[in-house]
CSV table of C-alpha atoms and ligand atoms in Angstrom, one decimal:
chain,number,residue,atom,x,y,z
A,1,UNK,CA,-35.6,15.8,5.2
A,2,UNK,CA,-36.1,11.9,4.6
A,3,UNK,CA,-37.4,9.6,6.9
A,4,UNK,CA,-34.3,8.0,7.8
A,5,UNK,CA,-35.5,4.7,8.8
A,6,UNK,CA,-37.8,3.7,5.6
A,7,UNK,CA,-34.6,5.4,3.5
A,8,UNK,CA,-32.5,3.1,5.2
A,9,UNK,CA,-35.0,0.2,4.7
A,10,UNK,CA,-35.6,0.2,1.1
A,11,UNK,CA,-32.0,1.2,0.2
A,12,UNK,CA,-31.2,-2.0,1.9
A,13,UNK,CA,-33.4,-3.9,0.5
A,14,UNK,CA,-31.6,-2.7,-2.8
A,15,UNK,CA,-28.2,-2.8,-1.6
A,16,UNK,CA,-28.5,-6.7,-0.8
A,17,UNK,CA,-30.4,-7.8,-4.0
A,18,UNK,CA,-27.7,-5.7,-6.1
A,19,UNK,CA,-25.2,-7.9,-4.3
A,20,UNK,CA,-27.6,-10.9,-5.0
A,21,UNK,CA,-27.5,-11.0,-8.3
A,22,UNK,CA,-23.9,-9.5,-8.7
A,23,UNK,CA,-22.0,-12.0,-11.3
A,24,UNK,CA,-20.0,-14.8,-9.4
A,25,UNK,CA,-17.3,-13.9,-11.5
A,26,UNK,CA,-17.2,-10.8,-12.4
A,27,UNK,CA,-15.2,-8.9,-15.0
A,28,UNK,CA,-12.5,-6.6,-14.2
A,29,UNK,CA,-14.4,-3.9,-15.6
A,30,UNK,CA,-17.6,-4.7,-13.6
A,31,UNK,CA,-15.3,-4.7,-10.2
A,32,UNK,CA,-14.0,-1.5,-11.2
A,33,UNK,CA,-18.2,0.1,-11.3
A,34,UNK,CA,-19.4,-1.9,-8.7
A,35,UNK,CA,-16.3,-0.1,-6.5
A,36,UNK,CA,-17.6,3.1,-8.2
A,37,UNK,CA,-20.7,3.1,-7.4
A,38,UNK,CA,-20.2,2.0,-4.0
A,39,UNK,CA,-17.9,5.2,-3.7
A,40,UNK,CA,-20.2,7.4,-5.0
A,41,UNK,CA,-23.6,6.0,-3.0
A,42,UNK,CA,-21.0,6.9,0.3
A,43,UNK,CA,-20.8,10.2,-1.0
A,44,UNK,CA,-24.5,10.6,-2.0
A,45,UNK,CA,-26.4,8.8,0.8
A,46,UNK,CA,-29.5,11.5,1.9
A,47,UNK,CA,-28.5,10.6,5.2
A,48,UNK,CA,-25.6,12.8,6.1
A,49,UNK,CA,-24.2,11.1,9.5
A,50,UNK,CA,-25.4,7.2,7.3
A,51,UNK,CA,-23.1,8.3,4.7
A,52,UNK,CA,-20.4,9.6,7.0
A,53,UNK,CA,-20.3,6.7,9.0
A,54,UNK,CA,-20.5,4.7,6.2
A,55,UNK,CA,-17.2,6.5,4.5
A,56,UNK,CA,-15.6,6.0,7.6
A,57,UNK,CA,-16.2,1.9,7.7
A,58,UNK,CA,-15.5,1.8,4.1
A,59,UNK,CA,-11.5,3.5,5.2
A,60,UNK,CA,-10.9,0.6,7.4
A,61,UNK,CA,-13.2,-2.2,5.5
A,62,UNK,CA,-12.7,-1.3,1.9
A,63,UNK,CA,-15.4,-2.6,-0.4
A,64,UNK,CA,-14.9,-6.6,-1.7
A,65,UNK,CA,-15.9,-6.6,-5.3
A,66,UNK,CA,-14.0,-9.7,-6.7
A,67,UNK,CA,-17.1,-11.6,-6.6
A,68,UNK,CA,-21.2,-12.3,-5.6
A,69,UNK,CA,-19.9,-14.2,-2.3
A,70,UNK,CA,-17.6,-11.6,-1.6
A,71,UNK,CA,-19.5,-8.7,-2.6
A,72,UNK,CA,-22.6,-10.2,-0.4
A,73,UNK,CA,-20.7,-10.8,3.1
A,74,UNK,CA,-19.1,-7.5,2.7
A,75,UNK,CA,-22.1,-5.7,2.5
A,76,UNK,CA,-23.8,-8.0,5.0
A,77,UNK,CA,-21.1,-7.0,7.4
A,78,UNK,CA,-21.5,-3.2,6.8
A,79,UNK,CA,-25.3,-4.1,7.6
A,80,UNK,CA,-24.2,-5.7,10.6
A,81,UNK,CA,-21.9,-2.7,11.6
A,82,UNK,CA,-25.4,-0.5,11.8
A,83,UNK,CA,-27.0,-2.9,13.3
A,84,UNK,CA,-25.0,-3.2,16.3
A,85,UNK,CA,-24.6,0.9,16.9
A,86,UNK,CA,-28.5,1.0,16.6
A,87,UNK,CA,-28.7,-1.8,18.9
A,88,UNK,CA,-30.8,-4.3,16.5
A,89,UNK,CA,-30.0,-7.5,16.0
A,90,UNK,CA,-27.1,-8.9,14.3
A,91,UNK,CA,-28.0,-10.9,10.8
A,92,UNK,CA,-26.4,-14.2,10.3
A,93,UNK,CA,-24.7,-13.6,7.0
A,94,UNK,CA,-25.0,-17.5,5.6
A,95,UNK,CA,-28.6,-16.2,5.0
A,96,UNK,CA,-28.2,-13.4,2.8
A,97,UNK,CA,-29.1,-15.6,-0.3
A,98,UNK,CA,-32.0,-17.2,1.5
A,99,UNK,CA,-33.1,-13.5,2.4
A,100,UNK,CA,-32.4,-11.3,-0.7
A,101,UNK,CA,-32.0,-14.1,-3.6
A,102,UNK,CA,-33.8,-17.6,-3.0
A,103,UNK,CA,-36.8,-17.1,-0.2
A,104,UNK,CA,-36.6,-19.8,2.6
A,105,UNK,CA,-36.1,-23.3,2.0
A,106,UNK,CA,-39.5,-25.4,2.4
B,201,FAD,P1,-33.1,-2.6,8.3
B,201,FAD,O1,-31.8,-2.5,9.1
B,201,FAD,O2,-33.5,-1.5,7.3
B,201,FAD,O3,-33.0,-4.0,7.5
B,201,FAD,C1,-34.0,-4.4,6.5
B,201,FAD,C2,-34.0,-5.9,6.5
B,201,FAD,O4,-32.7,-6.4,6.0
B,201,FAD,C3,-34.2,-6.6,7.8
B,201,FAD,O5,-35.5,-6.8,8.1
B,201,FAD,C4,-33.5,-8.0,7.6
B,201,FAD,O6,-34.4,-8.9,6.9
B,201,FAD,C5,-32.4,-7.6,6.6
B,201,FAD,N1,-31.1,-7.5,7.2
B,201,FAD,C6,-30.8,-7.0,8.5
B,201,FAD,N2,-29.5,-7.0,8.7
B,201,FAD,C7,-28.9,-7.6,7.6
B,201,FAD,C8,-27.6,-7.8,7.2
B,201,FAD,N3,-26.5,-7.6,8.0
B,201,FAD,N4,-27.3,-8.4,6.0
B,201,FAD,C9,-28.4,-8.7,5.2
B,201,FAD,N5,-29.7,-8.4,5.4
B,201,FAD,C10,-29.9,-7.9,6.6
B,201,FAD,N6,-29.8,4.7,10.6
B,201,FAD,C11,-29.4,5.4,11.7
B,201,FAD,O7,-30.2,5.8,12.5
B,201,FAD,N7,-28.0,5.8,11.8
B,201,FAD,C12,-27.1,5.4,10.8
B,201,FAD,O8,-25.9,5.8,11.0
B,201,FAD,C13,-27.5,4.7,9.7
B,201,FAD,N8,-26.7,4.3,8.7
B,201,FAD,C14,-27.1,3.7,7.6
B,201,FAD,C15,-26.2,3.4,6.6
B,201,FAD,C16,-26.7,2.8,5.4
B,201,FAD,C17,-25.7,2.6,4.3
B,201,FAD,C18,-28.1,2.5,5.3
B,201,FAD,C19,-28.6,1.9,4.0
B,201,FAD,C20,-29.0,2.8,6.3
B,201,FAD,C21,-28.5,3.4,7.5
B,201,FAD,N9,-29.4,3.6,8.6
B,201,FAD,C22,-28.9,4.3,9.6
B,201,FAD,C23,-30.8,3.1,8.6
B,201,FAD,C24,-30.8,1.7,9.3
B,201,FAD,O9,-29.8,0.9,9.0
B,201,FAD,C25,-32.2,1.0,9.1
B,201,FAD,O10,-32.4,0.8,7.7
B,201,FAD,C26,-33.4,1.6,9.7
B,201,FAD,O11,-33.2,1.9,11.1
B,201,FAD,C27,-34.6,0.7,9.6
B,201,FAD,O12,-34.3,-0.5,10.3
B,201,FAD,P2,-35.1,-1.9,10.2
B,201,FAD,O13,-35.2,-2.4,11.6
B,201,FAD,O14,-36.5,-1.6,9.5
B,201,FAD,O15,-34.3,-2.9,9.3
């Protein structure tokens, strides 16, 4: 079976720069795949209990596709979610561009 934790870092790792560079306003069309896909990678996950509890947040906190800022807190907030059951720390989501888009400030 996967290694669950380097799994869960490098889909991360493309999870947030997808959202990154997600279009600040995107097309109708582009919503409608970006809540596809994100339907589909719950489904898909090689993590079985991930993906299930991922389903289950996704019931209550249904994707936000209608644009990059959106799109990026959602997903930031998922992040969170896992964070706090695995006891880590919780990531302040006004940094997700300085993380996954920009690189620090100087
Ligand atoms: P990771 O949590 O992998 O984070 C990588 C980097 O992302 C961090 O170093 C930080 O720079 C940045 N980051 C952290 N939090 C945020 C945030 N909120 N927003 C933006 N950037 C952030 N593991 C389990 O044991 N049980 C589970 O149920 C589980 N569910 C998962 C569900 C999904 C969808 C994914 C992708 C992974 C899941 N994992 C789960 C794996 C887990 O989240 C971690 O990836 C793994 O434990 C490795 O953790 P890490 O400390 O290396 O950092």
């Amino acid at each position: 079976p996967p290694d669950v934790e380097q799994l869960g870092r490098s889909t991360w790792t493309f999870l947030h720069t997808m959202a990154a560079y997600y279009p600040e306003v995107p097309s109708y069309a582009q919503q409608r795949s970006m809540k596809t896909f994100l339907s589909a990678f719950s489904q898909f996950y090689p993590c079985n209990i991930c993906a299930e509890h991922l389903r289950e947040e996704m019931k209550s906190k249904p994707p936000k596709v209608e644009s990059r800022w959106a799109l990026g807190n959602w997903l930031c907030e998922m992040h969170n979610i896992v964070n706090e059951t695995l006891g880590k720390d919780i990531f302040d989501c006004s940094k997700i561009d300085e993380r996954w888009r920009d690189g620090p400030k100087d």
